[in-house]
mmCIF file of C-alpha atoms in Angstrom:
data_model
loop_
_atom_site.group_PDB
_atom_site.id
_atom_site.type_symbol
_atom_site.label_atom_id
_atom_site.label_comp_id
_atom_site.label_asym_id
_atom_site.label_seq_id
_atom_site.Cartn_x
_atom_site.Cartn_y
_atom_site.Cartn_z
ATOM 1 C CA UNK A 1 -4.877 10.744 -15.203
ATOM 2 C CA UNK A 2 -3.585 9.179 -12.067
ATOM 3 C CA UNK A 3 -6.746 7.135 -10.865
ATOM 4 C CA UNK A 4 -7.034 3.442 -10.487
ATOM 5 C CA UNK A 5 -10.530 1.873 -10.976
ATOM 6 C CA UNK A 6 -10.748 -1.081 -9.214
ATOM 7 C CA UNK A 7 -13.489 -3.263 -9.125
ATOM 8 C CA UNK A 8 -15.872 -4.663 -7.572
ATOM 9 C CA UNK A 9 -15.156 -3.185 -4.546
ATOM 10 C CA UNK A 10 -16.821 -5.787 -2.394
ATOM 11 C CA UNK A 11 -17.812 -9.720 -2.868
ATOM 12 C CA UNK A 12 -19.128 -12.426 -0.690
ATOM 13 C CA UNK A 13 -18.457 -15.475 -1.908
ATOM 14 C CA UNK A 14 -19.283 -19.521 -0.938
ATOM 15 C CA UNK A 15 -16.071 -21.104 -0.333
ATOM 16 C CA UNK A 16 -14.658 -23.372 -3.048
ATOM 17 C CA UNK A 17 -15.751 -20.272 -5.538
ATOM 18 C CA UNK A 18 -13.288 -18.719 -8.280
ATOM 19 C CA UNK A 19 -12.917 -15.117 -7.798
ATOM 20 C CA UNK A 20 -12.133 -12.419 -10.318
ATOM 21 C CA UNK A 21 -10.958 -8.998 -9.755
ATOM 22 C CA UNK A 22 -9.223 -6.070 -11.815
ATOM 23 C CA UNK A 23 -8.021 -2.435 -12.078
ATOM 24 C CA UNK A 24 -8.347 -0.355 -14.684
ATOM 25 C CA UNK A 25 -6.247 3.249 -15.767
ATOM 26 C CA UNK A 26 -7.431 5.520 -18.157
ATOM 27 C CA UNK A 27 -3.344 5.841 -19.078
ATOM 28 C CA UNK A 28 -0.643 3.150 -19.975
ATOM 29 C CA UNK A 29 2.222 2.096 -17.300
ATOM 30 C CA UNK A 30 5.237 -0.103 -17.030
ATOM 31 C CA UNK A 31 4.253 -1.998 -13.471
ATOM 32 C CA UNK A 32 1.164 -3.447 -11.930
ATOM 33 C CA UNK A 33 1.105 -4.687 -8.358
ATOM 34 C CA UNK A 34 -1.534 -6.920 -6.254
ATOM 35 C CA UNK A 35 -1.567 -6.939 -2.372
ATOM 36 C CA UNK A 36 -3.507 -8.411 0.144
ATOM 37 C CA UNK A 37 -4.400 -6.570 3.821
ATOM 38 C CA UNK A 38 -5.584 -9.321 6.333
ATOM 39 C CA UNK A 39 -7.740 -7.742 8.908
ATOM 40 C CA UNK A 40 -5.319 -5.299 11.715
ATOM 41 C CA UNK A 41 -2.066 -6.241 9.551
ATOM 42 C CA UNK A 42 -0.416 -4.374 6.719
ATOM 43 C CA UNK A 43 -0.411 -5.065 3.168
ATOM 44 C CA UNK A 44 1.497 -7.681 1.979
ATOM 45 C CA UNK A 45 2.623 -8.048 -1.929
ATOM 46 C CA UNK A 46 1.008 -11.011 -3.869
ATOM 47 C CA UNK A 47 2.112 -10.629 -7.223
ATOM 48 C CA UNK A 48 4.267 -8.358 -9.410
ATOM 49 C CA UNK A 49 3.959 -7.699 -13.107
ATOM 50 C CA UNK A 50 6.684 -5.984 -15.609
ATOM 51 C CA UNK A 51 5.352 -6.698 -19.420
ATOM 52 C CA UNK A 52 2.418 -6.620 -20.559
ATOM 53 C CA UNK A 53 0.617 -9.758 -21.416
ATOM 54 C CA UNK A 54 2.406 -11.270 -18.796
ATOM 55 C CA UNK A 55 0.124 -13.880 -16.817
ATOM 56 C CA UNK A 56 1.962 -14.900 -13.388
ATOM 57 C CA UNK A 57 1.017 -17.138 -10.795
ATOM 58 C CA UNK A 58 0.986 -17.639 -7.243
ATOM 59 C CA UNK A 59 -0.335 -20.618 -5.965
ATOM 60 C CA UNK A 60 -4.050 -20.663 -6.583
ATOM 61 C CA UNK A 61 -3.538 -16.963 -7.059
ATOM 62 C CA UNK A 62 -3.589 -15.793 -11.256
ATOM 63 C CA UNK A 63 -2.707 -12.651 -12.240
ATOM 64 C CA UNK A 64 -2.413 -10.570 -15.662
ATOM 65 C CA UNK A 65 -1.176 -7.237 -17.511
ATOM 66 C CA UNK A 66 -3.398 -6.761 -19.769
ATOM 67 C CA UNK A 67 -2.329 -5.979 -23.389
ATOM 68 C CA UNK A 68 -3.139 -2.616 -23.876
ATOM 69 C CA UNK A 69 -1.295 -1.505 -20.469
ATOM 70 C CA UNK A 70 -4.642 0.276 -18.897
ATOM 71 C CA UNK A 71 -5.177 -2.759 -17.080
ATOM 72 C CA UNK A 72 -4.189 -6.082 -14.602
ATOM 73 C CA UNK A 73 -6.852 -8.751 -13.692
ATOM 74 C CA UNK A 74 -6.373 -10.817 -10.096
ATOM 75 C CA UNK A 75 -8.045 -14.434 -9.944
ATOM 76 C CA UNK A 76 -8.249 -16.851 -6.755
ATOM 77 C CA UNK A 77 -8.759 -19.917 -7.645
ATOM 78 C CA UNK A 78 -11.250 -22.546 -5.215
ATOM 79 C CA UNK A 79 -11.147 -19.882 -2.400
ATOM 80 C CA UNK A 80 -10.709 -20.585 1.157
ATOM 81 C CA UNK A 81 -11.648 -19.019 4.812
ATOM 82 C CA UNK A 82 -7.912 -17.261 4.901
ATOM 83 C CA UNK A 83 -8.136 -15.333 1.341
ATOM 84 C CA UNK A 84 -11.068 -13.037 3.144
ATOM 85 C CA UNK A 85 -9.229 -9.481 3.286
ATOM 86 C CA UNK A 86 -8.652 -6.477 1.086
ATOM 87 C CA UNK A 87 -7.570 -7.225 -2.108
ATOM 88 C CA UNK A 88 -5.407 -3.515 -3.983
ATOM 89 C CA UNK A 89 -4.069 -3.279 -6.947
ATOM 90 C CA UNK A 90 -1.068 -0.672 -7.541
ATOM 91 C CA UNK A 91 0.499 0.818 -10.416
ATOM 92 C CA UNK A 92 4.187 2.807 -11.038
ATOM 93 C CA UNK A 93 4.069 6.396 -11.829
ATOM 94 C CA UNK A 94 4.885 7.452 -15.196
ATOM 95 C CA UNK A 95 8.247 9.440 -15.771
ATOM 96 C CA UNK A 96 10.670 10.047 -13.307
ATOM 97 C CA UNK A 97 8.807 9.574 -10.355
ATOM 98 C CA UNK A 98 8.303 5.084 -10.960
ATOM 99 C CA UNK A 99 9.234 4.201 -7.093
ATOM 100 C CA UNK A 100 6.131 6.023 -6.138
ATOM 101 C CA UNK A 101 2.512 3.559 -6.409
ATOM 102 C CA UNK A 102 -0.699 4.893 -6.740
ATOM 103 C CA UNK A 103 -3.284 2.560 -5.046
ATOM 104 C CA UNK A 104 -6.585 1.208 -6.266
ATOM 105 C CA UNK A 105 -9.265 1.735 -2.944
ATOM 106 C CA UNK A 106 -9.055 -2.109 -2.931
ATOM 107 C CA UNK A 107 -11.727 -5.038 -3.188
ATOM 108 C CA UNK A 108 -13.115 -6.606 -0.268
ATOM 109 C CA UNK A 109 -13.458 -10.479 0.132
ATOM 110 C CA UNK A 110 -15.300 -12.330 2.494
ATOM 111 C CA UNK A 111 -15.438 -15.962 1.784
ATOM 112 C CA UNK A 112 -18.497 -18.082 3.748
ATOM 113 C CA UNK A 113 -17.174 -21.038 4.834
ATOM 114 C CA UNK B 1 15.080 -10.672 9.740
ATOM 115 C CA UNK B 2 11.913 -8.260 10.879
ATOM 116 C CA UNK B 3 11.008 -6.414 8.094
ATOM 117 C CA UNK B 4 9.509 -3.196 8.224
ATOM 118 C CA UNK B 5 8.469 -2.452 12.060
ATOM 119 C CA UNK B 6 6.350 0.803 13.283
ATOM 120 C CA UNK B 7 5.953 2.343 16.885
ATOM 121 C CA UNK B 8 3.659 2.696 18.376
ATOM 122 C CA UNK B 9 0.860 0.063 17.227
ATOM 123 C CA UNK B 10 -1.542 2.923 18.581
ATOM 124 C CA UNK B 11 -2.248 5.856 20.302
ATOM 125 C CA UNK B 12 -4.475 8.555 21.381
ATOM 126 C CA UNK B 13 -4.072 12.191 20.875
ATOM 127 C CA UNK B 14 -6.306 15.364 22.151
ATOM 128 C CA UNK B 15 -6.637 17.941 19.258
ATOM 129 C CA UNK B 16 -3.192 20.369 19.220
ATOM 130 C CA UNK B 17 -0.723 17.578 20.695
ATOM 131 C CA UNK B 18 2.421 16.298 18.903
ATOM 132 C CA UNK B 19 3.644 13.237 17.782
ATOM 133 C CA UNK B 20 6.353 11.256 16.016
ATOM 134 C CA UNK B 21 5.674 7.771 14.588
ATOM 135 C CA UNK B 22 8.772 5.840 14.136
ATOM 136 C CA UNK B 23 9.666 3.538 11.364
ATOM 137 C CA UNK B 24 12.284 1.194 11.412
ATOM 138 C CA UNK B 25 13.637 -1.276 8.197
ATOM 139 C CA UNK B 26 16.123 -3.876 8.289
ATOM 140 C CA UNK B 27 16.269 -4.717 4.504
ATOM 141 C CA UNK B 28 18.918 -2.102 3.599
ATOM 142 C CA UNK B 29 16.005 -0.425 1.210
ATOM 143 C CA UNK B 30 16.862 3.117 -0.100
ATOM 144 C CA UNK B 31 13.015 3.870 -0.458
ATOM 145 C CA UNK B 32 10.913 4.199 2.487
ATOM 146 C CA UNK B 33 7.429 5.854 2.645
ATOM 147 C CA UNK B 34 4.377 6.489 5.120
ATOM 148 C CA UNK B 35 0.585 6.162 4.156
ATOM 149 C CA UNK B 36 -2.695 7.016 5.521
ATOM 150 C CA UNK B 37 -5.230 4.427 5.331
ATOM 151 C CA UNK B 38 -9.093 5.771 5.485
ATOM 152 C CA UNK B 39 -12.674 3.767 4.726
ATOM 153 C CA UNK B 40 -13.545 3.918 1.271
ATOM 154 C CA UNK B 41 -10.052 5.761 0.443
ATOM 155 C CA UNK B 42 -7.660 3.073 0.224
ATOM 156 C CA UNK B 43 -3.960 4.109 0.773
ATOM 157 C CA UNK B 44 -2.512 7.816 0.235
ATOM 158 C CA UNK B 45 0.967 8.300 0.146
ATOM 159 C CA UNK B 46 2.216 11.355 2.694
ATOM 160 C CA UNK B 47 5.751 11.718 2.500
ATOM 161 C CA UNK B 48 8.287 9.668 0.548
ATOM 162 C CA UNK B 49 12.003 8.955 0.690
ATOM 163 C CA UNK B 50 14.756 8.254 -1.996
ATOM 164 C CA UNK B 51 17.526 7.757 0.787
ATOM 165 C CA UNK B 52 19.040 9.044 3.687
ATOM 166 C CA UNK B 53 18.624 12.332 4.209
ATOM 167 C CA UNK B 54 16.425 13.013 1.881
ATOM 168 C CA UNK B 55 12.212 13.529 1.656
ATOM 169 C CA UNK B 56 9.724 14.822 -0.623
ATOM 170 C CA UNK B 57 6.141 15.239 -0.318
ATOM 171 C CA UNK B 58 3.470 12.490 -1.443
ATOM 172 C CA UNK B 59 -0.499 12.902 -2.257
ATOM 173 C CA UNK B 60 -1.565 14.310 0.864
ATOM 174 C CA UNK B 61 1.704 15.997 2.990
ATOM 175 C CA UNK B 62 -0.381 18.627 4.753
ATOM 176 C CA UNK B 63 -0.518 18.606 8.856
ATOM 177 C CA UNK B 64 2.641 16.026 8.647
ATOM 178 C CA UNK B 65 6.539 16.473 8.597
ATOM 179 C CA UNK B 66 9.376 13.825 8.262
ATOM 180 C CA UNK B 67 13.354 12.725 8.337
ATOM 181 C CA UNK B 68 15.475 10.388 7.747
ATOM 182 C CA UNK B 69 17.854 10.949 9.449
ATOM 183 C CA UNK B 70 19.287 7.547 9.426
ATOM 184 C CA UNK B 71 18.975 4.525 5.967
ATOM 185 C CA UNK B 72 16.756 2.427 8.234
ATOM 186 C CA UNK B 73 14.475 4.866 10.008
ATOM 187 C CA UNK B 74 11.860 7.306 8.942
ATOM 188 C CA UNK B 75 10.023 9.201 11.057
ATOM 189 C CA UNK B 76 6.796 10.670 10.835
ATOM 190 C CA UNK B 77 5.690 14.021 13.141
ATOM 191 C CA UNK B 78 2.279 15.602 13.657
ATOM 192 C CA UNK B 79 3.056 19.299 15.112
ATOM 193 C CA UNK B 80 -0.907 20.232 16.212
ATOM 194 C CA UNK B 81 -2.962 17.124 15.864
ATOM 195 C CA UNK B 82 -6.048 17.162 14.242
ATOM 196 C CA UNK B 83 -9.212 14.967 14.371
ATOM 197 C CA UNK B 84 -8.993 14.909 10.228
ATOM 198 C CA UNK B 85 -5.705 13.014 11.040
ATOM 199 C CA UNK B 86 -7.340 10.256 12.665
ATOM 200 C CA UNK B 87 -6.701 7.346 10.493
ATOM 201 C CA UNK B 88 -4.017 3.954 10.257
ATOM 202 C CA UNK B 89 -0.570 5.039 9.046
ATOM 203 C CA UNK B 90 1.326 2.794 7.439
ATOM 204 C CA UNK B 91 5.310 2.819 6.629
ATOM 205 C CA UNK B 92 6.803 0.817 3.748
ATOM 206 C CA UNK B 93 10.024 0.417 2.172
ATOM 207 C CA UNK B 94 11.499 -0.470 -0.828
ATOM 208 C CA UNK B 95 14.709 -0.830 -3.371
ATOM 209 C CA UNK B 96 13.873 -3.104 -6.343
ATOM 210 C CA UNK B 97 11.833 0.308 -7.269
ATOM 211 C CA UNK B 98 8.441 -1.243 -7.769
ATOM 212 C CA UNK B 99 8.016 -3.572 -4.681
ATOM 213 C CA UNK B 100 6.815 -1.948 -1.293
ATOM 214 C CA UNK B 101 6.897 -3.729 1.792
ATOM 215 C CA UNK B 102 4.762 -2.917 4.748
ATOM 216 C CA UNK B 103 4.706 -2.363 8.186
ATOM 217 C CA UNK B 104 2.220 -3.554 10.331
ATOM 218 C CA UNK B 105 0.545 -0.134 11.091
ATOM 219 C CA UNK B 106 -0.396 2.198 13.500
ATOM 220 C CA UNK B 107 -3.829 3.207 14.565
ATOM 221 C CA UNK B 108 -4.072 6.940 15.546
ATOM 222 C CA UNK B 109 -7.129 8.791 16.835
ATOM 223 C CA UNK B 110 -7.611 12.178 17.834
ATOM 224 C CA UNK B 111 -9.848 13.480 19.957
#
């Protein structure tokens, strides 16, 4: 159906760490999206992805469409104070309806400095 | 340029009082939409637009109406307030059809 699985939904992590995140969809789509909410502000795009397979980066940010299209990974790479936030993934709607996202309830990261 | 602003950045309702959230974007986008934001839910869309003059309803439309009256502005009303509509509401915009951009949000609570 329409729901996002995104996991975990919260880490706490020692600055310097790697960090791994993903979303998964029980159905295939054609888009997968990554945002990050500081704390108070709105969401603000990371990273977009088109094909699958394709890995794109972003600075130390890493992200992938996975192969089979159910699925999109998000790495940070040696994290810092300022990555702490709300990490969603997002996905187009299938048929006509592709301008419209469905959201992932979004990972929390805290990083300890 | 600003982006995607909203007004008010928050406010205070008693149950039954009305509304309108305004949502202003100075990227030219044909798409703009509003969201709710809850703990635990992550973001529900509530209304949607394709382009001026047009809307359509999202995930979760109930209690809310909205125009665009206007390419740049879309407003969101609450007719009777409820405290189930306490939440953040957020307004985004897009054209490239994937890509959303987002306001900075509004933080509504009803009492």
């Amino acid at each position: 159906g329409q729901q996002l699985n995104q996991s975990p939904q919260s880490m706490f992590i020692q600055e310097g760490e790697d960090v791994s995140m993903n979303c998964t969809s029980s159905s295939i789509f054609n888009t997968w999206l990554w945002y990050k909410q500081d704390p108070g502000e709105g969401p603000v795009l990371l990273i977009a992805l088109y094909k699958a397979g394709e890995l794109t980066s972003n600075g130390r940010l890493t992200a992938q469409f996975g192969i089979t299209r159910k699925d999109s990974f998000l790495n940070i790479s040696a994290s810092i104070p300022s990555d702490v936030g709300i990490y969603f993934c997002a996905r187009t709607n299938s048929g006509g309806s592709n301008y419209k996202l469905t959201f992932g309830k979004g990972t929390l990261l805290t990083v300890n400095p | 340029n600003a982006g995607v602003t909203q007004t008010p950045k928050f406010r205070v309702l008693k149950t039954g009082q009305s509304m309108t959230l305004l949502c202003a974007q100075d990227m030219n986008h044909e798409y703009m939409y509003w969201y709710r934001q809850d703990p635990g839910m992550g973001l529900r869309l509530i209304h949607y637009s394709v382009g001026e003059g047009t809307t359509a309803k999202g995930e979760v439309p109930d209690g809310y109406n909205v125009s665009r009256l206007k390419k740049q502005n879309f407003l969101l009303g609450l007719e009777s307030a409820a405290p189930s509509q306490t939440s953040v509401y957020f307004c985004a915009s897009g054209d490239f059809p994937y890509e959303q951009y987002f306001g900075p949000g509004t933080r509504l609570t009803v009492t």
